[in-house]
Short mmCIF file of C-alpha atoms in Angstrom, two decimals:
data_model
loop_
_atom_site.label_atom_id
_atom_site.label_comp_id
_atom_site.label_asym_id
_atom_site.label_seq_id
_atom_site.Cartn_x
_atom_site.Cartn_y
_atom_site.Cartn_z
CA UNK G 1 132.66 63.19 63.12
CA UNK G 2 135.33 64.85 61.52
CA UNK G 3 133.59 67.51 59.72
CA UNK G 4 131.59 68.08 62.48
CA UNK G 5 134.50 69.38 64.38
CA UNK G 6 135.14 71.95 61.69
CA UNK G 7 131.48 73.14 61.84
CA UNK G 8 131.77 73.37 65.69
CA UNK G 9 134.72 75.30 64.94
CA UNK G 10 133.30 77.77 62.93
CA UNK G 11 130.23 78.51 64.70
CA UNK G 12 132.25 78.70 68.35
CA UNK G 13 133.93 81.85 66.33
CA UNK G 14 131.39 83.41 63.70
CA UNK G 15 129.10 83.36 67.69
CA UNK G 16 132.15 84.98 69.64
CA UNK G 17 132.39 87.50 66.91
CA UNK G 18 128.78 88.33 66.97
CA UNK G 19 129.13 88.64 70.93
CA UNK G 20 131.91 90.79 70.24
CA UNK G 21 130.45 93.05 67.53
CA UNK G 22 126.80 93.75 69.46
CA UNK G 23 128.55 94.21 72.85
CA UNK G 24 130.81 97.01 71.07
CA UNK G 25 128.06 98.11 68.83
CA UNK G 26 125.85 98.40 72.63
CA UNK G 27 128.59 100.43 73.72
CA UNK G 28 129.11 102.91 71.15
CA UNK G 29 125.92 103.89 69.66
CA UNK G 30 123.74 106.31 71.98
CA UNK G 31 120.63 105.20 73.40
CA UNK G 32 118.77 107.37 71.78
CA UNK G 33 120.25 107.15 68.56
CA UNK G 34 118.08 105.83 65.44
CA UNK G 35 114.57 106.85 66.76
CA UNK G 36 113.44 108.57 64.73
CA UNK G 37 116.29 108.49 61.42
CA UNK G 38 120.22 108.44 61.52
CA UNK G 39 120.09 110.80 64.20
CA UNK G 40 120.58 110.80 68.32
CA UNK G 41 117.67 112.01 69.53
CA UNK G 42 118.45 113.38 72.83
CA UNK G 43 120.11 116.36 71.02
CA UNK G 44 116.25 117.60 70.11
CA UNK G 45 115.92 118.20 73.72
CA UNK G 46 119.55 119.56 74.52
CA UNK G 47 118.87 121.85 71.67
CA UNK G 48 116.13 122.89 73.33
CA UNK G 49 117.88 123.78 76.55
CA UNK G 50 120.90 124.75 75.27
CA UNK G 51 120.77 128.62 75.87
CA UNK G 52 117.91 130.63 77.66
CA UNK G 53 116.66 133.44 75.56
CA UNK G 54 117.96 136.66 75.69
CA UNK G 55 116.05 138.91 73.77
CA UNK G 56 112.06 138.94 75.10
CA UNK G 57 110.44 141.02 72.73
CA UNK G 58 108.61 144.49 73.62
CA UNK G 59 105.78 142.65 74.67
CA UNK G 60 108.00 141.80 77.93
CA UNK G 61 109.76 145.21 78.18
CA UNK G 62 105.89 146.95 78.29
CA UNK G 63 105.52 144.75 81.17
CA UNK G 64 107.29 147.19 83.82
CA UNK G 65 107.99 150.48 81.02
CA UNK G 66 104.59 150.84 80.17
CA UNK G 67 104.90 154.88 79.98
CA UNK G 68 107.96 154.44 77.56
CA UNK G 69 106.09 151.55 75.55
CA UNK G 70 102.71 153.58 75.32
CA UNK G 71 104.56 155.96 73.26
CA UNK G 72 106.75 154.14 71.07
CA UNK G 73 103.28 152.35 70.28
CA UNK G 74 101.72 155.59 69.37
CA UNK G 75 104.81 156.75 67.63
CA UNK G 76 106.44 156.00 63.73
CA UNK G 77 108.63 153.71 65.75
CA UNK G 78 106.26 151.46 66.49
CA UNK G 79 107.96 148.19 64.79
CA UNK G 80 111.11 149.27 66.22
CA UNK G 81 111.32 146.12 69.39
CA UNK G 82 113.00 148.05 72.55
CA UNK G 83 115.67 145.95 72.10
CA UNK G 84 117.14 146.89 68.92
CA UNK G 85 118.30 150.12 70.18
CA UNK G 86 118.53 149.00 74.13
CA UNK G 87 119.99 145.44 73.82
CA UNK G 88 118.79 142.29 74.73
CA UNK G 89 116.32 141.40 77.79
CA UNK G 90 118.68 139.12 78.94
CA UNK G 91 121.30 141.88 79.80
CA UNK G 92 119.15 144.11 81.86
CA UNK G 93 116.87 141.20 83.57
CA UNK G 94 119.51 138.11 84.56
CA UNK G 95 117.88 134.93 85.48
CA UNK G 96 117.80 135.11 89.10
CA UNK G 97 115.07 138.44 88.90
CA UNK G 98 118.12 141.02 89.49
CA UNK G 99 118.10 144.29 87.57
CA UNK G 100 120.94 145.33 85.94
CA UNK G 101 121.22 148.29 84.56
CA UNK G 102 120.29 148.68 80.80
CA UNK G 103 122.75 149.60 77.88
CA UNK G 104 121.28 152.60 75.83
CA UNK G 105 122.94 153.09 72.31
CA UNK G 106 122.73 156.79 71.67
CA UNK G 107 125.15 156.45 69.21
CA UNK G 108 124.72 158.47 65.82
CA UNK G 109 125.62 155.37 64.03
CA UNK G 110 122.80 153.75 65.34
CA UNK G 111 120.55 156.05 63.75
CA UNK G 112 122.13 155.35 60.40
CA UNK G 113 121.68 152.08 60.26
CA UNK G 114 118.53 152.63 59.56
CA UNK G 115 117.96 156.29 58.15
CA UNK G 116 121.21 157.15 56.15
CA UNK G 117 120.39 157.83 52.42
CA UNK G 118 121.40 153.95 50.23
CA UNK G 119 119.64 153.46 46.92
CA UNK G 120 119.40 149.96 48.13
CA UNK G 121 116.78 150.73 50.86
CA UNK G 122 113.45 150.95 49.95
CA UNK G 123 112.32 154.70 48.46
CA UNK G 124 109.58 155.05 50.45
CA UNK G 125 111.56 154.36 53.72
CA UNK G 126 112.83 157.48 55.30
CA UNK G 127 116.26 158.64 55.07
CA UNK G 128 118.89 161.28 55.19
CA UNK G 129 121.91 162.22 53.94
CA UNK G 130 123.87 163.03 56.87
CA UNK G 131 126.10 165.59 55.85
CA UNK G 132 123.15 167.63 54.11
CA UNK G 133 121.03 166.94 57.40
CA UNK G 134 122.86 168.62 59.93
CA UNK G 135 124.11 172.08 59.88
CA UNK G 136 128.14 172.23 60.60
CA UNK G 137 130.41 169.33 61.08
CA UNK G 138 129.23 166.24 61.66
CA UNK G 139 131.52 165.35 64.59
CA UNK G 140 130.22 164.14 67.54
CA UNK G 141 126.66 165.22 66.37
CA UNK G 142 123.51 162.59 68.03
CA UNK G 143 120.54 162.39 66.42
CA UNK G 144 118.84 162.46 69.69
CA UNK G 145 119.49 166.21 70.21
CA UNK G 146 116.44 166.69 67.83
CA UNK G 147 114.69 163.82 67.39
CA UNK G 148 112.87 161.95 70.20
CA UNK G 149 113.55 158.28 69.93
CA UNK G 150 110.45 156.78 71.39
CA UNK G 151 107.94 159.30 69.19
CA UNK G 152 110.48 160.57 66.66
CA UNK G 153 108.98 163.44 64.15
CA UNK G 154 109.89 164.22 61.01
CA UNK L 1 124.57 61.45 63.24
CA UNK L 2 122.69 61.28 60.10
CA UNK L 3 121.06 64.46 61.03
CA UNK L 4 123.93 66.41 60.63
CA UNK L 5 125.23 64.59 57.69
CA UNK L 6 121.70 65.69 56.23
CA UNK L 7 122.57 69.45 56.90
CA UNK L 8 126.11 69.34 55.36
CA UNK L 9 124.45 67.66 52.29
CA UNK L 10 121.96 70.28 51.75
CA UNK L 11 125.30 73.06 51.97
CA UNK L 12 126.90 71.01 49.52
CA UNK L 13 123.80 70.60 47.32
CA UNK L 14 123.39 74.32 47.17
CA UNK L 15 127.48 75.05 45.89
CA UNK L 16 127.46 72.01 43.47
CA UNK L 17 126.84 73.08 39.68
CA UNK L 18 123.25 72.09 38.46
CA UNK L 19 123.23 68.73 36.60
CA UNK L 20 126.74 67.74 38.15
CA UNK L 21 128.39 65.02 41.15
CA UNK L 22 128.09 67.14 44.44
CA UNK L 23 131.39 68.12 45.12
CA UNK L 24 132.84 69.00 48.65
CA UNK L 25 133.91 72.14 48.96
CA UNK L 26 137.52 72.78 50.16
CA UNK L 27 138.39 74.07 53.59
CA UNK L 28 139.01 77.47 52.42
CA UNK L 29 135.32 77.89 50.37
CA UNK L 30 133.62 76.66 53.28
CA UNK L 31 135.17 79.00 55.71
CA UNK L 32 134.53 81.56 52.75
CA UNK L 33 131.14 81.06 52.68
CA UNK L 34 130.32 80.44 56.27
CA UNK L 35 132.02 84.25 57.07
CA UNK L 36 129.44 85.36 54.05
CA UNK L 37 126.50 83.52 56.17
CA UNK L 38 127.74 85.12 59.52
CA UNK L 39 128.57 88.66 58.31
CA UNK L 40 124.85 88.29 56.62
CA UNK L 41 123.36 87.33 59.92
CA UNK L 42 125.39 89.96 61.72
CA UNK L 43 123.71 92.71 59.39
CA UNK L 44 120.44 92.11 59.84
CA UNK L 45 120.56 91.05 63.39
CA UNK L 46 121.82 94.80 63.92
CA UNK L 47 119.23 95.98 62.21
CA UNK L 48 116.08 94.16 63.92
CA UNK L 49 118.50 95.05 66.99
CA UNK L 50 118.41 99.16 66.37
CA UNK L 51 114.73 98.36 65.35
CA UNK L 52 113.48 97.25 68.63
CA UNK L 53 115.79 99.99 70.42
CA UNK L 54 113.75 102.38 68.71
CA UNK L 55 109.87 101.26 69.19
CA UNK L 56 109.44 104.10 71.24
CA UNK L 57 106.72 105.80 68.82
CA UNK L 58 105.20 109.32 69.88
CA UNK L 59 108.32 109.99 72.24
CA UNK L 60 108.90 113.82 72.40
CA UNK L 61 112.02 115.89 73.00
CA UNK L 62 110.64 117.00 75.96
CA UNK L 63 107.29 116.92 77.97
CA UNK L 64 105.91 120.54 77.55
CA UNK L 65 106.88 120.30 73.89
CA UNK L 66 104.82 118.65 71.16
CA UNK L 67 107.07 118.56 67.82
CA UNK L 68 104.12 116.91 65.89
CA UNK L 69 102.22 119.91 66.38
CA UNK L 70 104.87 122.01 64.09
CA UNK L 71 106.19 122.68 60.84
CA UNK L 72 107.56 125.54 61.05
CA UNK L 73 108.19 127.74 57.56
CA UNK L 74 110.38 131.02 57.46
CA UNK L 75 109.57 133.79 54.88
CA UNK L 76 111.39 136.92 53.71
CA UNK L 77 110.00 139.75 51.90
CA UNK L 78 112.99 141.50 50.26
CA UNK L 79 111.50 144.60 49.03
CA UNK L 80 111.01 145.26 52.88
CA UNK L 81 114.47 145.36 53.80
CA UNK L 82 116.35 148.43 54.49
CA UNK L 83 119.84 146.50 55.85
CA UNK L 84 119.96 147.57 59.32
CA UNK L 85 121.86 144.64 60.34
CA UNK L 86 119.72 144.47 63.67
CA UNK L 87 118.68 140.66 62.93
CA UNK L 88 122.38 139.67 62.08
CA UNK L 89 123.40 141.51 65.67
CA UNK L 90 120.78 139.94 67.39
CA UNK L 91 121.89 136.40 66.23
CA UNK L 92 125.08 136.72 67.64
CA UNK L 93 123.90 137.90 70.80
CA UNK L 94 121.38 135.22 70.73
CA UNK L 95 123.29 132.47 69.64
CA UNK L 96 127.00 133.35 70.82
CA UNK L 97 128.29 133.08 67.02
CA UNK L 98 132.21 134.09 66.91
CA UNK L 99 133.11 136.99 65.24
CA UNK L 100 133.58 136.41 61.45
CA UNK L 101 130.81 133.94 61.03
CA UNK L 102 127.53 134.30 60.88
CA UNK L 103 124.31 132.25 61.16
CA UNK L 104 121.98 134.57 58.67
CA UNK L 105 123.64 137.57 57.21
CA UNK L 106 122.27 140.38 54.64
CA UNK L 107 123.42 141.21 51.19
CA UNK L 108 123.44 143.99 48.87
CA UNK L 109 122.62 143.95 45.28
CA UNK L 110 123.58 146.69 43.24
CA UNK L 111 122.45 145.38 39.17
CA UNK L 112 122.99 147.61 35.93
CA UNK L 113 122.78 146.72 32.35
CA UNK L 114 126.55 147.08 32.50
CA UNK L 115 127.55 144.77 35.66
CA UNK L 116 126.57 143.91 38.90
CA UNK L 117 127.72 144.06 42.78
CA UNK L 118 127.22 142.30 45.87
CA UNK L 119 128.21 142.87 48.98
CA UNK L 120 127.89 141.90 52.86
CA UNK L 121 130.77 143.76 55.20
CA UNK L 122 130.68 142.12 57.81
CA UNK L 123 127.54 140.51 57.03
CA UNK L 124 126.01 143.71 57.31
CA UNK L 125 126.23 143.30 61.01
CA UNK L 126 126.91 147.26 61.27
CA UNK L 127 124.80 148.38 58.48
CA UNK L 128 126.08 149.63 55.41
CA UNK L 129 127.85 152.57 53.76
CA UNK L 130 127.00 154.20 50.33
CA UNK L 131 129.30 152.33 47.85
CA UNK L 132 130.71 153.36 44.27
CA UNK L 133 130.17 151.31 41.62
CA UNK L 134 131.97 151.57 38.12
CA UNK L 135 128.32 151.15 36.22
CA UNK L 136 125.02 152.62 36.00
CA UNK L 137 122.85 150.58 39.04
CA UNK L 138 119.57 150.21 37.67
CA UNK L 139 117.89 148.19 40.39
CA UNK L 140 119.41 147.85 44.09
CA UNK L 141 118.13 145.83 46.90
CA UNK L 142 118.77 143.94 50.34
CA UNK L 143 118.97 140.07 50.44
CA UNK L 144 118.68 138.58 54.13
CA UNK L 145 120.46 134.90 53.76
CA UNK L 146 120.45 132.43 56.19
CA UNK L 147 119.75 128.14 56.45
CA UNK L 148 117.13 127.30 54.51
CA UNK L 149 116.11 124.13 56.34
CA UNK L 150 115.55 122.62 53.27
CA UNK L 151 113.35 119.18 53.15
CA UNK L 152 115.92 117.41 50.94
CA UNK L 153 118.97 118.61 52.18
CA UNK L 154 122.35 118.17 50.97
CA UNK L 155 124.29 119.10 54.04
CA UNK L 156 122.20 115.75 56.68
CA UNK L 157 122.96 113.49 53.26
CA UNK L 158 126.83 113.88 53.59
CA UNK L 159 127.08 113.65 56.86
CA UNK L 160 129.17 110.46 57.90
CA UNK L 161 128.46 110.28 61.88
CA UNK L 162 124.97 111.19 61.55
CA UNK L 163 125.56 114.33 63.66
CA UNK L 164 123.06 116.35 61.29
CA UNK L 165 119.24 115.71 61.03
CA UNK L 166 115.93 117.31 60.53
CA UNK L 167 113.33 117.21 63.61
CA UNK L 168 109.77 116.23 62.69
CA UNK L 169 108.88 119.84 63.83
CA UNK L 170 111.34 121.24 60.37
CA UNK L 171 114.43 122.42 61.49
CA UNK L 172 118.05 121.26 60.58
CA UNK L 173 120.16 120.96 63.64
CA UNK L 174 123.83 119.59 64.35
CA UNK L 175 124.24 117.26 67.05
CA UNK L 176 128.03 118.79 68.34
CA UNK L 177 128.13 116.12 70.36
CA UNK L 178 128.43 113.72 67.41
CA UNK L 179 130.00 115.75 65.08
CA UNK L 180 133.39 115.35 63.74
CA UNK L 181 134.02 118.45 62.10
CA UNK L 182 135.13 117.55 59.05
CA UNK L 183 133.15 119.82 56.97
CA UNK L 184 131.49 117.74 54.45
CA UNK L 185 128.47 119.41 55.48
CA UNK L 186 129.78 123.08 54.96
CA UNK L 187 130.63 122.21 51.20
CA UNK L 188 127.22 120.28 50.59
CA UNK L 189 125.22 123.54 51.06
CA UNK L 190 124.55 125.18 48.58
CA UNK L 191 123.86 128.49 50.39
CA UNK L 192 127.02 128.68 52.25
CA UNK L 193 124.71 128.74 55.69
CA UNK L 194 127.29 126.19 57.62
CA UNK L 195 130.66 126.86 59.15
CA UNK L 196 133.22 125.25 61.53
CA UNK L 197 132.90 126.76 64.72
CA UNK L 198 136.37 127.53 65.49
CA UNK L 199 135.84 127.15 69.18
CA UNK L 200 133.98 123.79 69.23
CA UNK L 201 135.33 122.79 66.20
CA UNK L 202 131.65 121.13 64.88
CA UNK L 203 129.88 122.71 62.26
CA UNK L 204 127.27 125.32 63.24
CA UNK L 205 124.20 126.87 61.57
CA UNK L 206 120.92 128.35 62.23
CA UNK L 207 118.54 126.65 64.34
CA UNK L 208 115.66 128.85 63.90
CA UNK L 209 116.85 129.51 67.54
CA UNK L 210 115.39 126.17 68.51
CA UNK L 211 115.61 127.16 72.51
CA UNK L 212 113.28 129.77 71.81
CA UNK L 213 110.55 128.79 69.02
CA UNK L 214 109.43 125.35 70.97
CA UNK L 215 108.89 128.04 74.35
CA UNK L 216 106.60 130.05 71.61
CA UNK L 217 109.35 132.91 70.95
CA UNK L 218 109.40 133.91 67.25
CA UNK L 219 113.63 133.54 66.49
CA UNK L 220 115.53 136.22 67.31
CA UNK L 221 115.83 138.13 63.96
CA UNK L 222 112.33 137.84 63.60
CA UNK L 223 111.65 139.63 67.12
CA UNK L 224 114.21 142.41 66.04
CA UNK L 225 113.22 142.78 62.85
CA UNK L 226 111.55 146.24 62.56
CA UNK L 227 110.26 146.31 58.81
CA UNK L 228 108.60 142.73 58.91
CA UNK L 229 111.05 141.41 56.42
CA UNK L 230 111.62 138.46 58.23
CA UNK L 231 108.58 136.12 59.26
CA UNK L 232 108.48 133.03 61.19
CA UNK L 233 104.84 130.58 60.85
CA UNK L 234 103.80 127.30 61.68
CA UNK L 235 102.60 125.75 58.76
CA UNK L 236 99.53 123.70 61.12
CA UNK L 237 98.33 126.27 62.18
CA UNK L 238 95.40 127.52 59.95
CA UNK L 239 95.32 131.37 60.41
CA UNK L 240 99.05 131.53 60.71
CA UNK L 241 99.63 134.69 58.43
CA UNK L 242 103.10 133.11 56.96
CA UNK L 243 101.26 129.80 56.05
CA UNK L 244 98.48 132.17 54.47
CA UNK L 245 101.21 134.19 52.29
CA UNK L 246 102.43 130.92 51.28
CA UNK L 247 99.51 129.24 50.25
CA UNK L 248 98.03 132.42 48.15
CA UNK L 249 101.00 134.68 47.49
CA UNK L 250 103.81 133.78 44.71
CA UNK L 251 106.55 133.36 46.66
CA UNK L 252 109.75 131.75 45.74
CA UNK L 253 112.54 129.78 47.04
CA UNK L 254 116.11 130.48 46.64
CA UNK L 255 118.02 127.94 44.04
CA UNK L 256 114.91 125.65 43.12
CA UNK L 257 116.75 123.43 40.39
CA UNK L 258 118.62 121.62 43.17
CA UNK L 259 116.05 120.32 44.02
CA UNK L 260 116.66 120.39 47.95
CA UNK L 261 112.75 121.98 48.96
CA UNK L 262 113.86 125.09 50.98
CA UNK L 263 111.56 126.06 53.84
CA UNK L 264 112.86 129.51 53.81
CA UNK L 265 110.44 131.51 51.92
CA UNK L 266 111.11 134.56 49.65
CA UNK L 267 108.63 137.41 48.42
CA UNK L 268 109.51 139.06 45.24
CA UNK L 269 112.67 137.69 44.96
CA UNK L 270 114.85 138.97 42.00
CA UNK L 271 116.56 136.50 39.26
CA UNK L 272 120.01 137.83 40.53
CA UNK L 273 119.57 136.61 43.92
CA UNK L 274 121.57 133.09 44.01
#
């Protein structure tokens, strides 16, 4: 009778603890979590939905420019998606269908990101060296003067 | 009664040394062993608990998605590079990454018999400038870098809160939600693709742009991309050109003696190139 007591004892608190430990352990691990590995798996689908897209592709900007994307498609800037030069979809279509206005980079140093003369770029790739290329200073010089961005020719 | 006598017997049986009187154990190795028992129990209680939590087989992340359908596989063909830092702007755009850190950047290798230089100002985000070297560059080239979603990866294995993980679809995510930022992860890699995010203060890294590949976008360096350097496949699809340059091209994969089975994919990559 005696020992019994202590065995009571023991199991009254070894079962509280248990209680104890899966109530807490309920608690504090997600719902989701251990699905599919040591991970929660609802963040699969936040990641998902975390951000809408913002750049669409030129597939999507030939949808309403098709005179503009006709010619780039015909022209050596074919590869070139609108958005490199013009920004991302996202900026000029917002979600709710409104237009706003789109951001054209005319810059000169967005030419020469592309075209100034590195022996790390490809040989074959066309390129310039700036200061040979233009006649007279440089200064506030854009490419586009010459060269048509949507067709350009050499 | 004897019924429990019985029970204590067969405890004491099992602590008493082979060939000797049964001894009864003393207060303290009973409770001793009984915490050993219930600690034991806990454990795999737990376990069979999480188990049955997660008999959910075939669940997806989200109904218009199916991630068993995927694999996806990322290849670069450096000798197609020209460093115009459009895939590195369009990440940031894409991705809100703060300034100073970057989710895939582009390097420059300048090699000679004499030395050798690499650089990435500001991770080639605005292109670069010609640069002086003090040696004779034999061979120079561009190097796009970003996460290589590796199968094996170091950076999910350190992780102590189980905040990073690899979908069944191939890409390694962090769950900010989870993590701690503590930046085990960020030394793990061995290709420097993680960082603390100093806003959020969880480590960050490319997703493949997750939001847009499961909608059927390519990621956003791939869209901009105007040289085909950077490809994006799904590895079950059958014509899928990037599964097609894997199977029959030689490509190779950046750092292959850690063992950590990259899913970035690199064309004529040079011996340089760590």
């Amino acid at each position: 009778m005696e020992h019994a007591r202590h065995v009571f004892r023991v199991a009254l608190v070894v079962v509280l603890a248990l209680v104890v430990f899966m109530l807490t352990r309920g608690l504090l691990v997600p719902k989701s979590y251990g699905m599919y590995g040591p991970y929660r798996h609802d963040n699969v689908a936040e990641q998902m939905n975390a951000r809408k897209p913002a750049f669409g592709g030129a597939q999507a900007c030939a949808d309403c420019h098709v005179e503009q994307s006709k010619k780039r498609a015909a022209g050596r800037h074919k590869t070139v998606n609108c958005e490199v030069c013009h920004g991302p979809l996202r900026q000029h279509v917002k979600e709710d269908g409104s237009i706003d206005p789109m951001p054209v980079d005319r810059s000169f140093t967005l030419c020469t990101r592309c075209h100034r003369k590195l022996v790390t770029r490809p040989a074959s790739f066309p390129q310039v060296v700036p200061e040979q290329h233009v006649n007279g200073p440089l200064e506030g010089k854009i490419c586009l003067e010459c060269h048509d961005p949507h067709s350009p020719k050499l | 009664m004897a019924g429990r006598n019985d029970a204590l017997r067969v405890i004491q049986d099992c602590q008493a040394p082979a060939g000797g009187e049964p001894a009864a154990p003393t207060r303290r190795e009973f409770l001793g062993d009984a915490l050993k028992l219930a600690s034991g129990a806990v454990v795999f209680l737990a376990g069979s608990a999480g188990a049955a939590g997660g008999a959910q087989p075939g669940k997806q992340p989200d109904e218009a998605y199916n991630w068993d359908d995927h694999l996806y596989a990322y290849l670069i063909d450096t000798t197609k590079c020209i460093g115009c830092g459009s895939c590195v702007r369009a990440c940031k755009v894409e991705n809100g990454v703060p300034d100073g850190f970057y989710r895939t950047w582009v390097e420059r290798y300048l090699i000679g018999m004499e030395g050798s230089y690499v650089d990435s100002p500001n991770g080639g985000m605005d292109g670069f400038t010609p640069v002086q070297v003090g040696f004779v560059a034999n061979k120079s080239f561009f190097v796009p870098k970003m996460c290589n979603h590796c199968k094996a990866t170091p950076c999910i294995q350190v992780c102590p809160v189980g905040a990073s993980y690899r979908t069944k679809d191939g890409v390694v995510m962090v769950d900010d939600t989870r993590c701690i930022g503590c930046g085990y992860c960020v030394q793990a890699c061995p290709y420097g693709s993680r960082f603390i995010n100093p806003a959020t203060h969880t480590a960050s890294k490319c997703t493949w742009c997750y939001h847009r590949i499961t909608k059927g976008l390519k990621p956003a360096c791939v869209t901009v991309c105007p040289t085909a350097t950077r490809q994006f496949g799904d590895m079950k699809r059958e014509d899928d050109p990037v599964r097609k340059a894997i199977e029959h091209e030689r490509v190779e994969i950046m750092q292959p003696h850690l063992l950590t089975e990259p899913q970035c994919y690199y064309l004529h990559l040079d011996k340089e190139v760590r």
